[in-house]
Amino acid sequence: MSSQEAHPERYLERYFSQSYYAAPIAAKRKHTDDVQDESEQSEDTEPIPREWQYVRMAPNKLCVIGIADEHPLLDRLKRAEIGQIASVEYADNVKGSVIKGKAKKNSLRIAPETKLCTITTTTGKSFVVRGAVRGLLMEWNTRLETDPGLIQRDPSQGFLAIIKPPTDDDTKILSACTASI
Amino acid sequence: MASTETSTFEDMVRSAHGASDSNLDTIRANAKKLAETGICNICILRLIDVPHGPVYLTQSPISTIRSSLDLPILSATSTCPLCLGILDHAHSFQVAEGYKAQTYDADDLSVSIELPKSIYVREHAMSLFAKCSLTAVNSGHRYPDIKDTAKYLISHQLVDSCSVQINNDSEMRVEVSFSHDESANEHQFLIERSGSSIRTKTFRKRGVMHTTGDSKDAVVAELGRCPDDEFIARFGNLPPAIATAAVLDSPVFKRSSIYFGGRYLKLERNISQTPFIVENKRVTELSVAEVIGDPLKALVRSDEYNLVGSGREDADVRMLGDGRPFYVECMNPRTKKVLQMDVAKIEQQLVAAGSPVLVRHLQAITTNDTAIIKESSDSKTKLYCALVWFAKPLSSEKLDEINGRGKQGIVLQQKTPIRVLHRRAPLTRPKKLLALEVIPLEGCFYKVRIESEAGTYIKEFVHGDIGRTTPSLAEMAGVAADILELDVENVSLDFPPTLTS
């Protein structure tokens, strides 16, 4: 009973199989404004925290992309430093995408590195959320425009996007992801 | 003997043409000229404008007619250059035998004939010959053509040997087609001539070349447009001799479907409504369609069947109460005269065998009735009972709050559930819950009763589909919820008519 209370989200395991994605470190470095020497890099004592996203795949292969517990935004120890989410700004091409009809023609094509949105916190930190899998964009979470705090309160309901891969092959779908961290 | 048959022929010609003796001589002269072209006996009869009748039907009177007209006997192996052997009686027997073998219990049928395009070209040539070389007896009257004659011969044989009647609106159709490779391109000159109205398209499909645009209607239209002298120059003034006869393709027998309606119950889980096969493996061992369709298919001896229910439930959901209305369409049934007694037997056999799928009120229904079942799947409310788990037991205040809201009815906004989003359009659908009741069972487990509008996704209402169905039971309870088991308890529809016993 108590384990159920501690992990009320465990029931989701019946519906989704979970993998993880984090943008490659080199790519992340490109977006930081700091210019760091190679030498300084080796002096870092603290590894840069990876921005872990979850990829929850349903039996029909649709993938729900969201912020994983291991992401700095949800790390309880970092709460003071990171702060609360102030806004979630989706990329223009995401906001403007049209997803219509059963055949879902003209939906936006997403790749694992594609920027879906930028999350900004009250302390001024910003995080980019990426596609994580290749496929068509089925849905982006409009609730986050008016209630960005949902991500930290309930990372499941605070998902970022739903993507439909072009293939049924799990290995191909999750090629940029990892099973556990 | 010969003289009586000759007089029959003369009587027949007289009655057909209101003939005087001078007419009869003209007709004989025409018949002689026609015989010289090498066409068969039946074609001669047609072209001297003898109406369809007994004289067409068996061989002997005609050869006697030949001798009475002093015409040379045709060799048995030569093929008529006009009808390409299509009017040979053997074909009528073949079609009738084929039909008999199927043992359809139809009272009437209609016959349709499809002929090779070259027939129309050759008929046209013959009509030009008749125009110039024969003396008209009954001007303005069209003599019987090959298609009508073939239809007459075949229909007669069917009526005679299969105890059916001919009815052009019949639900039983006999489709007869002939093909003839040797003359397959005889109509080509009509496509190629300058000013032709025929436009063809050639394309490749799966490695094979296809040509469209040169349909029979197009060819016939072009024949009408082609001037006579051009036609004679390019094709000839007579149908040319031919080596092979046209081939009768396997006759196609088609009958309109028979429909059965009823209500089905699904007493166990893991049974899909229709066969559920993914990558050649069955996902569920049984399907409702097969349990009900197989015995019906055997009863009416149909080619295939198709089950349509008033809505569907998932394979892991039971269907209880008085069952879900459905109909089964049985295609091309050999037997339509079924007794309700035999239909009811299927119902009884399922019960006796302890089948997890049962039927109630199984009966034959009309085509129009099927519309009622189709339409109802969107309009009728359904009653459900679910086994639900909450992450924390609910306080009694919370329980009362939910049940209070439930009594008043709730309107949900459901985004297309993720589990079907790959095959359904993304849409937000408002759905009404007419009643909701949550009953504690033990600990975190509760029984939930729901009455909802057709098309409501119950599972998503319980767990909320990560916030995409709102309000959800989880949202109302303030804790995560999951649905463990679901039963459909009632599908309200007054169809099919309740049968007693």
XYZ file of C-alpha atoms in Angstrom:
682
model
C 0.000 0.000 0.000
C 2.721 2.446 0.996
C 4.789 1.673 -2.088
C 1.735 2.512 -4.162
C 1.476 5.831 -2.361
C 5.150 6.519 -2.905
C 4.946 5.752 -6.610
C 1.401 6.589 -7.691
C 2.611 6.707 -11.277
C 3.618 3.041 -11.328
C 0.354 2.166 -13.080
C 1.693 3.956 -16.148
C 4.109 1.073 -16.589
C 1.126 -0.976 -17.766
C 0.597 1.420 -20.635
C 4.054 2.609 -21.632
C 7.571 1.298 -21.819
C 10.007 3.973 -20.760
C 13.350 4.998 -22.261
C 15.479 8.093 -21.807
C 16.992 10.745 -24.019
C 19.458 13.531 -23.407
C 20.901 15.835 -25.997
C 24.534 14.971 -26.810
C 26.962 17.002 -24.684
C 28.752 18.535 -27.672
C 25.475 19.937 -28.908
C 24.762 21.331 -25.473
C 28.106 23.057 -25.374
C 27.308 24.836 -28.613
C 24.368 26.519 -27.006
C 26.078 27.752 -23.874
C 27.367 31.268 -24.198
C 30.541 30.516 -22.353
C 33.544 29.858 -24.457
C 35.602 27.275 -22.674
C 39.031 25.994 -23.517
C 39.726 22.332 -23.795
C 41.985 22.712 -20.772
C 39.313 24.215 -18.616
C 37.017 21.365 -19.494
C 39.327 18.831 -17.932
C 39.430 20.851 -14.758
C 35.666 20.603 -14.233
C 35.056 18.716 -11.056
C 31.329 18.543 -11.515
C 30.048 16.892 -14.686
C 27.436 18.973 -16.489
C 24.044 17.582 -15.487
C 22.387 15.865 -18.434
C 18.932 17.120 -19.279
C 17.149 13.772 -19.207
C 13.845 13.471 -21.003
C 11.588 10.427 -20.796
C 10.328 8.672 -23.925
C 7.217 6.669 -23.093
C 6.230 4.369 -25.927
C 2.701 2.992 -26.166
C 1.971 -0.442 -27.701
C 1.001 1.325 -30.940
C 4.505 2.904 -30.965
C 3.364 6.461 -30.314
C 5.933 8.180 -28.077
C 5.126 10.644 -25.314
C 8.061 12.986 -24.653
C 8.456 14.628 -21.250
C 10.850 15.697 -18.489
C 12.359 12.780 -16.558
C 12.849 12.743 -12.777
C 16.611 12.954 -13.339
C 16.346 16.249 -15.207
C 17.673 19.275 -13.279
C 14.168 20.780 -13.329
C 12.821 17.931 -11.221
C 15.875 17.324 -9.053
C 14.713 18.091 -5.526
C 18.166 18.982 -4.362
C 18.514 21.586 -7.084
C 15.118 23.172 -6.506
C 16.474 26.298 -4.881
C 19.087 26.789 -7.555
C 16.919 26.084 -10.572
C 13.730 27.635 -9.309
C 10.230 27.212 -10.656
C 9.255 27.114 -14.259
C 8.100 30.508 -15.431
C 7.278 29.778 -19.051
C 7.284 27.131 -21.748
C 7.822 28.580 -25.198
C 7.218 26.192 -28.080
C 9.167 26.656 -31.333
C 7.301 28.517 -34.060
C 7.206 25.582 -36.394
C 5.655 23.462 -33.632
C 3.002 26.021 -32.767
C 2.160 26.502 -36.399
C 1.958 22.828 -37.276
C -1.326 21.445 -38.482
C -2.289 17.940 -37.491
C -5.465 17.019 -39.248
C -7.287 13.993 -40.371
C -6.728 10.272 -40.044
C -3.830 10.226 -42.492
C -2.115 13.101 -40.677
C -0.703 14.546 -43.864
C 1.416 17.690 -43.587
C 2.289 17.050 -39.956
C 5.593 18.465 -38.794
C 8.580 16.120 -39.149
C 10.597 15.793 -35.979
C 14.113 14.394 -35.509
C 15.739 13.518 -32.180
C 17.680 16.803 -32.131
C 14.773 18.963 -33.220
C 14.059 21.754 -30.739
C 10.490 21.422 -29.523
C 10.449 24.162 -26.906
C 12.435 26.220 -24.400
C 11.635 26.093 -20.679
C 12.602 29.184 -18.668
C 12.699 29.302 -14.874
C 12.242 32.076 -12.331
C 16.014 32.109 -11.767
C 16.604 32.826 -15.438
C 17.864 29.380 -16.369
C 16.639 27.951 -19.635
C 16.435 24.402 -20.940
C 15.784 23.172 -24.449
C 13.549 20.145 -24.959
C 14.220 18.073 -28.054
C 12.304 15.545 -30.140
C 14.157 12.465 -28.833
C 12.694 10.262 -31.562
C 12.142 10.615 -35.290
C 8.563 10.939 -36.527
C 5.535 13.108 -37.100
C 4.370 15.529 -34.445
C 0.922 14.409 -33.261
C 0.369 16.812 -30.401
C 2.068 19.427 -28.285
C 0.817 20.162 -24.784
C -1.133 23.401 -24.990
C -1.826 23.263 -21.240
C 1.773 24.301 -20.624
C 1.238 27.691 -22.208
C -1.088 28.717 -19.396
C 0.126 26.335 -16.694
C 3.889 25.797 -17.117
C 4.194 24.680 -13.504
C 2.391 21.475 -14.442
C 5.711 19.969 -15.523
C 7.097 20.126 -12.007
C 3.839 19.185 -10.279
C 3.005 16.234 -12.527
C 5.610 15.344 -15.177
C 3.213 12.831 -16.756
C 0.388 15.265 -17.348
C 3.072 17.840 -18.071
C 4.325 15.935 -21.113
C 5.759 18.044 -23.908
C 4.801 16.241 -27.117
C 3.446 13.084 -28.722
C 5.291 11.760 -31.763
C 4.339 9.063 -34.260
C 7.372 7.160 -35.579
C 7.417 6.038 -39.227
C 8.351 2.483 -38.325
C 7.253 -0.273 -35.962
C 10.825 -1.291 -35.179
C 11.581 -0.427 -31.549
C 15.334 -0.391 -32.111
C 15.017 2.103 -34.925
C 12.526 4.254 -33.046
C 14.683 4.482 -29.912
C 18.026 4.728 -31.720
C 18.875 8.031 -30.015
C 17.641 6.869 -26.620
C 18.885 4.692 -23.822
C 16.972 2.144 -21.779
C 18.172 3.232 -18.360
C 20.313 5.856 -16.731
C -41.238 -35.994 -92.282
C -39.226 -33.455 -94.169
C -42.270 -31.823 -95.627
C -43.954 -31.251 -92.268
C -40.847 -29.617 -90.927
C -40.518 -27.499 -93.982
C -44.079 -26.403 -93.589
C -43.395 -25.592 -89.930
C -40.584 -23.408 -91.117
C -42.804 -21.746 -93.664
C -45.585 -21.287 -91.132
C -43.153 -19.761 -88.744
C -41.727 -17.411 -91.321
C -45.234 -16.494 -92.397
C -46.359 -15.682 -88.882
C -43.210 -13.712 -88.244
C -43.364 -11.659 -91.364
C -47.016 -11.792 -92.259
C -45.474 -13.374 -95.314
C -47.044 -13.954 -98.616
C -45.590 -16.482 -100.980
C -43.476 -13.884 -102.706
C -41.965 -12.959 -99.374
C -41.147 -16.583 -98.784
C -39.193 -16.762 -102.035
C -37.246 -13.616 -101.132
C -36.479 -15.099 -97.785
C -35.231 -18.302 -99.337
C -33.026 -16.297 -101.676
C -31.644 -14.344 -98.728
C -31.000 -17.541 -96.822
C -29.026 -18.957 -99.736
C -26.842 -15.885 -99.962
C -26.251 -15.982 -96.211
C -25.330 -19.644 -96.278
C -22.640 -18.884 -98.844
C -20.887 -16.634 -96.360
C -20.256 -19.654 -94.148
C -22.232 -18.495 -91.107
C -23.940 -20.970 -88.798
C -27.579 -22.028 -88.846
C -28.661 -19.846 -85.976
C -27.062 -16.800 -87.544
C -28.961 -17.543 -90.755
C -32.208 -17.714 -88.780
C -31.414 -14.411 -87.154
C -30.520 -12.612 -90.326
C -33.671 -13.702 -92.124
C -35.424 -12.078 -89.176
C -36.984 -15.134 -87.592
C -38.006 -14.088 -84.062
C -36.744 -16.036 -81.067
C -38.761 -19.184 -80.650
C -38.631 -22.979 -80.447
C -36.918 -23.205 -83.827
C -33.792 -21.745 -82.298
C -33.670 -24.186 -79.494
C -32.610 -27.582 -80.802
C -30.403 -28.625 -83.650
C -32.459 -30.947 -85.830
C -35.207 -28.687 -87.210
C -32.537 -26.311 -88.368
C -30.544 -28.837 -90.357
C -33.829 -29.905 -91.866
C -34.495 -26.299 -92.684
C -31.144 -26.252 -94.361
C -32.034 -29.175 -96.518
C -35.455 -27.719 -97.240
C -33.736 -24.629 -98.505
C -31.246 -26.714 -100.494
C -28.398 -25.300 -98.554
C -25.116 -27.163 -98.196
C -24.586 -28.774 -94.797
C -22.007 -27.013 -92.680
C -18.952 -28.986 -91.680
C -19.011 -29.739 -87.979
C -15.592 -28.291 -87.317
C -15.878 -24.917 -88.969
C -16.510 -21.918 -86.768
C -19.160 -19.364 -87.637
C -17.307 -16.187 -88.641
C -20.162 -14.058 -87.339
C -20.958 -15.354 -83.872
C -17.619 -17.107 -83.383
C -19.419 -20.179 -82.103
C -21.051 -18.262 -79.261
C -24.518 -19.363 -80.332
C -23.570 -23.026 -80.061
C -26.028 -24.848 -77.797
C -23.192 -26.462 -75.880
C -22.628 -23.207 -74.018
C -26.203 -23.106 -72.740
C -25.794 -26.603 -71.339
C -22.523 -25.671 -69.707
C -23.983 -22.624 -67.987
C -27.036 -24.573 -66.820
C -24.874 -27.392 -65.472
C -22.688 -24.918 -63.666
C -25.705 -23.252 -62.100
C -27.277 -26.563 -61.082
C -24.065 -27.662 -59.403
C -24.262 -24.703 -57.017
C -27.744 -25.719 -55.835
C -28.990 -22.194 -55.254
C -32.552 -22.162 -53.949
C -33.486 -19.094 -56.012
C -36.870 -18.922 -57.735
C -35.766 -16.545 -60.442
C -32.616 -15.166 -61.962
C -31.322 -12.745 -64.554
C -28.707 -13.469 -67.184
C -26.130 -10.998 -68.417
C -23.790 -11.630 -71.313
C -20.450 -10.070 -72.151
C -19.065 -10.588 -75.634
C -15.648 -9.967 -77.169
C -15.330 -6.592 -78.914
C -14.689 -8.228 -82.266
C -18.294 -9.503 -82.287
C -19.534 -5.953 -82.644
C -17.155 -5.274 -85.498
C -18.193 -8.451 -87.273
C -21.891 -7.797 -86.694
C -21.426 -4.378 -88.196
C -19.741 -5.924 -91.276
C -22.614 -8.376 -91.623
C -25.191 -5.599 -91.359
C -23.485 -3.778 -94.220
C -23.553 -6.976 -96.283
C -27.223 -7.456 -95.477
C -27.951 -3.865 -96.479
C -26.451 -4.258 -99.918
C -26.799 -7.922 -100.848
C -30.071 -9.030 -99.274
C -33.530 -7.952 -100.269
C -35.296 -6.338 -97.373
C -38.470 -8.043 -96.250
C -39.467 -6.078 -93.228
C -37.748 -2.740 -93.482
C -37.101 -0.817 -90.351
C -37.167 -3.953 -88.217
C -33.944 -4.967 -86.537
C -33.206 -8.648 -86.755
C -32.219 -10.396 -83.468
C -28.612 -9.683 -82.544
C -26.023 -12.083 -81.172
C -26.167 -10.894 -77.582
C -29.936 -11.143 -77.305
C -29.890 -14.535 -78.980
C -27.177 -15.869 -76.691
C -29.202 -14.592 -73.745
C -32.310 -16.250 -75.124
C -30.615 -19.605 -75.615
C -28.925 -19.639 -72.246
C -31.973 -18.356 -70.359
C -34.165 -20.977 -71.968
C -31.842 -23.785 -70.968
C -31.716 -22.517 -67.397
C -35.506 -22.310 -67.167
C -35.841 -25.741 -68.661
C -33.351 -27.663 -66.560
C -33.126 -25.689 -63.305
C -36.755 -24.805 -62.517
C -36.219 -21.059 -62.345
C -37.885 -18.131 -64.037
C -36.246 -15.210 -65.752
C -36.625 -11.901 -63.959
C -34.399 -8.975 -64.854
C -34.717 -7.543 -61.346
C -33.838 -10.821 -59.688
C -31.462 -11.006 -56.727
C -29.781 -13.927 -58.476
C -27.475 -13.019 -61.354
C -25.797 -15.283 -63.839
C -22.910 -13.496 -65.531
C -21.702 -15.121 -68.723
C -18.709 -13.879 -70.665
C -16.943 -15.069 -73.769
C -13.409 -14.344 -74.850
C -11.653 -14.813 -78.155
C -7.912 -14.302 -78.386
C -7.687 -14.768 -82.148
C -9.802 -11.691 -82.889
C -8.756 -9.651 -79.880
C -7.297 -6.792 -81.922
C -9.818 -6.608 -84.725
C -11.226 -3.368 -83.339
C -7.769 -1.733 -83.386
C -8.346 0.048 -86.713
C -11.204 1.969 -85.090
C -8.819 3.401 -82.516
C -6.194 4.233 -85.105
C -8.391 5.827 -87.730
C -8.157 9.593 -88.043
C -10.881 11.420 -86.163
C -11.463 8.464 -83.850
C -13.435 9.271 -80.721
C -11.595 6.591 -78.781
C -8.887 7.791 -76.408
C -6.829 5.047 -74.838
C -4.389 5.116 -71.944
C -1.706 2.519 -71.447
C -0.036 2.082 -68.112
C 1.899 -0.465 -66.156
C 0.507 -2.002 -63.029
C 2.589 -4.531 -61.098
C 4.770 -5.168 -64.121
C 1.860 -5.873 -66.486
C 0.791 -3.473 -69.226
C -2.882 -2.454 -69.239
C -4.803 -0.494 -71.800
C -8.035 1.295 -70.978
C -10.352 3.466 -73.038
C -11.268 0.915 -75.678
C -14.372 -0.358 -73.940
C -17.191 -2.042 -75.803
C -19.291 1.126 -75.547
C -16.462 3.174 -77.031
C -16.027 0.678 -79.864
C -19.756 0.591 -80.631
C -19.904 4.379 -80.614
C -16.979 4.576 -83.002
C -18.601 1.979 -85.290
C -21.527 4.345 -85.571
C -19.213 7.206 -86.512
C -17.125 5.330 -89.054
C -18.394 5.807 -92.613
C -19.417 2.611 -94.413
C -16.895 2.842 -97.225
C -14.046 3.420 -94.815
C -15.184 0.468 -92.733
C -15.343 -1.819 -95.744
C -11.925 -0.614 -96.910
C -10.262 -1.283 -93.558
C -12.111 -4.343 -92.340
C -13.956 -5.853 -95.266
C -17.546 -6.231 -96.317
C -17.995 -9.591 -94.632
C -16.755 -11.086 -91.395
C -13.619 -13.007 -92.351
C -13.199 -16.737 -91.716
C -11.860 -17.735 -88.339
C -9.934 -20.751 -87.094
C -10.771 -20.919 -83.399
C -14.092 -20.571 -81.636
C -14.801 -18.156 -78.797
C -14.340 -19.609 -75.346
C -16.996 -19.549 -72.642
C -15.354 -18.215 -69.490
C -16.408 -19.801 -66.212
C -19.892 -18.417 -65.532
C -20.089 -16.199 -62.457
C -23.036 -16.698 -60.151
C -23.847 -13.848 -57.801
C -26.643 -13.553 -55.329
C -27.559 -10.712 -52.996
C -26.572 -11.265 -49.360
C -28.764 -12.600 -46.596
C -28.682 -10.833 -43.230
C -29.149 -12.154 -39.717
C -29.595 -9.979 -36.658
C -29.389 -10.633 -32.959
C -27.684 -9.626 -29.722
C -24.417 -11.201 -28.623
C -23.014 -11.738 -25.170
C -19.347 -12.102 -24.374
C -18.954 -13.834 -21.036
C -15.165 -14.094 -20.980
C -12.291 -11.746 -21.677
C -9.721 -11.865 -24.492
C -12.253 -12.315 -27.239
C -12.214 -9.722 -30.017
C -15.287 -8.769 -32.001
C -13.694 -9.662 -35.330
C -10.613 -11.851 -35.941
C -7.576 -10.026 -34.581
C -4.510 -11.101 -36.519
C -1.185 -9.253 -36.474
C 1.730 -10.496 -38.558
C -0.020 -13.784 -39.274
C -0.495 -14.544 -35.591
C -3.819 -14.508 -33.824
C -3.769 -12.059 -30.946
C -7.015 -13.439 -29.517
C -7.888 -17.079 -29.953
C -11.608 -16.460 -30.441
C -13.674 -13.762 -32.074
C -17.388 -13.080 -31.801
C -17.639 -12.924 -35.582
C -16.283 -16.421 -36.014
C -18.332 -18.022 -33.249
C -21.565 -16.667 -34.724
C -20.572 -16.386 -38.379
C -19.212 -19.870 -38.975
C -22.452 -21.731 -38.171
C -24.496 -19.178 -40.138
C -22.192 -19.504 -43.111
C -22.648 -23.262 -42.987
C -26.439 -22.932 -42.702
C -26.875 -20.723 -45.774
C -23.826 -22.008 -47.621
C -22.354 -18.592 -48.253
C -18.937 -17.621 -49.593
C -18.071 -15.201 -46.778
C -19.589 -13.390 -43.844
C -19.162 -10.053 -42.109
C -20.231 -9.081 -38.588
C -21.237 -5.509 -37.805
C -22.062 -4.639 -34.216
C -23.825 -1.643 -32.774
C -20.492 -0.322 -31.523
C -17.598 -2.437 -30.215
C -15.957 -3.307 -26.971
C -12.235 -4.068 -26.472
C -11.139 -7.697 -26.434
C -10.543 -7.532 -22.679
C -14.033 -6.193 -21.940
C -17.037 -8.451 -21.337
C -20.466 -7.834 -22.851
C -23.198 -8.776 -20.382
C -26.873 -8.000 -19.831
C -29.057 -8.612 -22.859
C -26.086 -8.344 -25.186
C -25.025 -6.021 -27.984
C -27.149 -5.744 -31.155
C -25.368 -6.883 -34.308
C -26.003 -8.244 -37.756
C -24.104 -10.745 -39.871
C -24.106 -10.386 -43.644
C -23.658 -13.688 -45.480
C -22.430 -13.162 -49.049
C -23.603 -15.155 -52.055
C -25.710 -17.630 -50.042
C -26.818 -20.805 -51.810
C -29.774 -21.214 -49.432
C -31.984 -18.282 -48.488
C -35.088 -20.194 -47.503
C -34.050 -20.818 -43.920
C -36.429 -21.826 -41.161
C -36.374 -19.818 -37.954
C -36.197 -23.187 -36.208
C -32.803 -23.888 -37.760
C -31.574 -20.403 -36.965
C -32.654 -20.827 -33.346
C -30.702 -24.091 -33.229
C -27.473 -22.146 -33.560
C -28.416 -20.164 -30.477
C -29.138 -23.370 -28.540
C -25.990 -25.147 -29.672
C -23.802 -22.338 -28.360
C -25.443 -22.541 -24.950
C -25.151 -26.317 -24.871
C -21.461 -26.170 -25.768
C -20.737 -23.738 -22.943
C -19.462 -21.184 -25.438
C -18.213 -17.905 -23.925
C -19.992 -16.134 -26.788
C -23.783 -16.469 -26.871
C -26.521 -14.997 -29.027
C -30.079 -13.943 -28.266
C -32.968 -13.321 -30.646
C -31.017 -14.554 -33.694
C -33.207 -14.182 -36.771
C -33.126 -13.329 -40.465
C -33.562 -9.590 -41.069
C -34.028 -7.355 -44.100
C -31.376 -5.167 -45.708
C -33.158 -2.067 -44.438
C -32.966 -3.300 -40.869
C -29.161 -3.234 -41.009
C -29.306 0.551 -41.158
C -30.897 0.596 -37.704
C -27.944 -1.217 -36.184
C -25.364 0.915 -37.982
C -27.017 4.154 -36.976
C -27.498 3.149 -33.362
C -23.801 2.723 -32.687
C -23.511 6.512 -32.576
C -26.712 7.316 -30.788
C -27.465 4.896 -27.993
C -26.178 5.189 -24.425
C -24.328 2.350 -22.750
C -24.106 1.135 -19.173
C -20.756 -0.005 -17.753
C -19.319 -1.525 -14.598
C -15.613 -1.155 -13.879
C -13.110 -2.394 -11.319
C -10.979 0.660 -10.440
C -7.838 1.091 -8.346
C -6.885 4.407 -6.728
C -3.382 5.262 -5.485
C -4.915 6.086 -2.099
C -8.269 5.055 -0.642
C -10.846 7.825 -0.948
C -12.184 9.661 2.044
C -15.925 9.477 2.538
C -16.219 13.194 1.793
C -14.435 12.716 -1.501
C -16.637 9.727 -2.314
C -19.803 11.716 -1.628
C -18.505 14.597 -3.674
C -17.834 12.381 -6.679
C -21.140 10.564 -6.404
C -22.956 13.854 -6.033
C -21.433 15.156 -9.207
C -22.126 11.813 -10.818
C -25.853 12.028 -10.163
C -26.087 15.336 -11.971
C -24.293 14.194 -15.063
C -20.849 15.293 -16.255
C -19.616 16.489 -19.634
C -16.150 15.262 -20.580
C -13.762 16.707 -23.123
C -11.913 13.718 -24.544
C -8.916 14.138 -26.816
C -8.466 11.122 -29.096
C -6.942 8.533 -26.730
C -3.230 7.856 -27.263
C -3.962 4.163 -27.758
C -5.994 4.868 -30.908
C -4.324 8.111 -31.983
C -2.281 6.245 -34.599
C -5.421 5.350 -36.553
C -8.002 7.981 -35.669
C -8.065 11.685 -36.403
C -6.872 13.943 -33.579
C -10.009 15.587 -32.230
C -11.465 16.674 -28.932
C -14.865 15.119 -28.459
C -17.359 16.271 -25.835
C -19.022 13.234 -24.249
C -21.810 13.087 -21.689
C -21.773 10.891 -18.629
C -25.384 10.511 -17.636
C -24.628 8.753 -14.387
C -21.586 7.908 -12.273
C -21.442 5.919 -9.061
C -18.334 4.888 -7.095
C -18.741 2.061 -4.587
C -15.960 0.990 -2.212
C -14.943 -2.667 -2.341
C -11.777 -3.084 -0.310
C -8.773 -0.890 0.318
C -7.822 0.857 -2.873
C -10.304 -1.065 -5.011
C -13.654 0.326 -5.986
C -16.559 -0.627 -8.217
C -17.592 2.146 -10.593
C -20.892 2.248 -12.492
C -21.106 4.533 -15.512
C -23.839 5.388 -17.963
C -22.460 7.267 -20.928
C -23.115 8.578 -24.414
C -22.130 6.350 -27.334
C -18.485 6.714 -28.271
C -17.183 7.537 -24.787
C -13.802 6.022 -23.962
C -14.379 4.662 -20.464
C -10.809 3.563 -19.729
C -9.533 7.028 -20.523
C -12.182 8.585 -18.310
C -10.885 6.555 -15.358
C -7.142 7.256 -15.600
C -7.331 10.513 -17.508
C -5.000 9.584 -20.397
C -2.217 11.777 -18.940
C -4.580 14.692 -18.616
C -6.049 14.477 -22.103
C -9.526 13.463 -20.891
C -10.975 15.964 -18.509
C -12.540 15.733 -16.065
C -11.393 12.216 -15.274
C -12.114 10.017 -12.294
C -8.488 10.406 -11.204
C -8.793 14.166 -11.415
C -12.020 14.194 -9.441
C -10.523 11.943 -6.787
C -7.272 13.910 -6.690
C -5.195 10.713 -6.947
C -3.970 8.475 -9.730
C -6.545 5.898 -10.840
C -6.337 2.850 -13.055
C -8.985 0.592 -14.539
C -8.436 -3.110 -14.034
C -11.579 -4.665 -15.464
C -14.521 -3.397 -17.486
C -17.873 -4.913 -18.340
C -20.571 -3.538 -20.600
C -23.831 -4.163 -18.796
C -26.361 -2.820 -21.230
C -26.675 -1.489 -24.759
C -30.106 0.056 -25.144
C -31.700 -0.543 -28.519
C -35.081 -2.048 -29.408
C -33.707 -4.214 -32.110
C -33.805 -6.936 -33.251
C -37.363 -7.834 -32.270
C -37.409 -9.888 -29.121
C -38.194 -13.525 -29.779
C -39.896 -15.540 -27.106
C -38.464 -18.990 -26.256
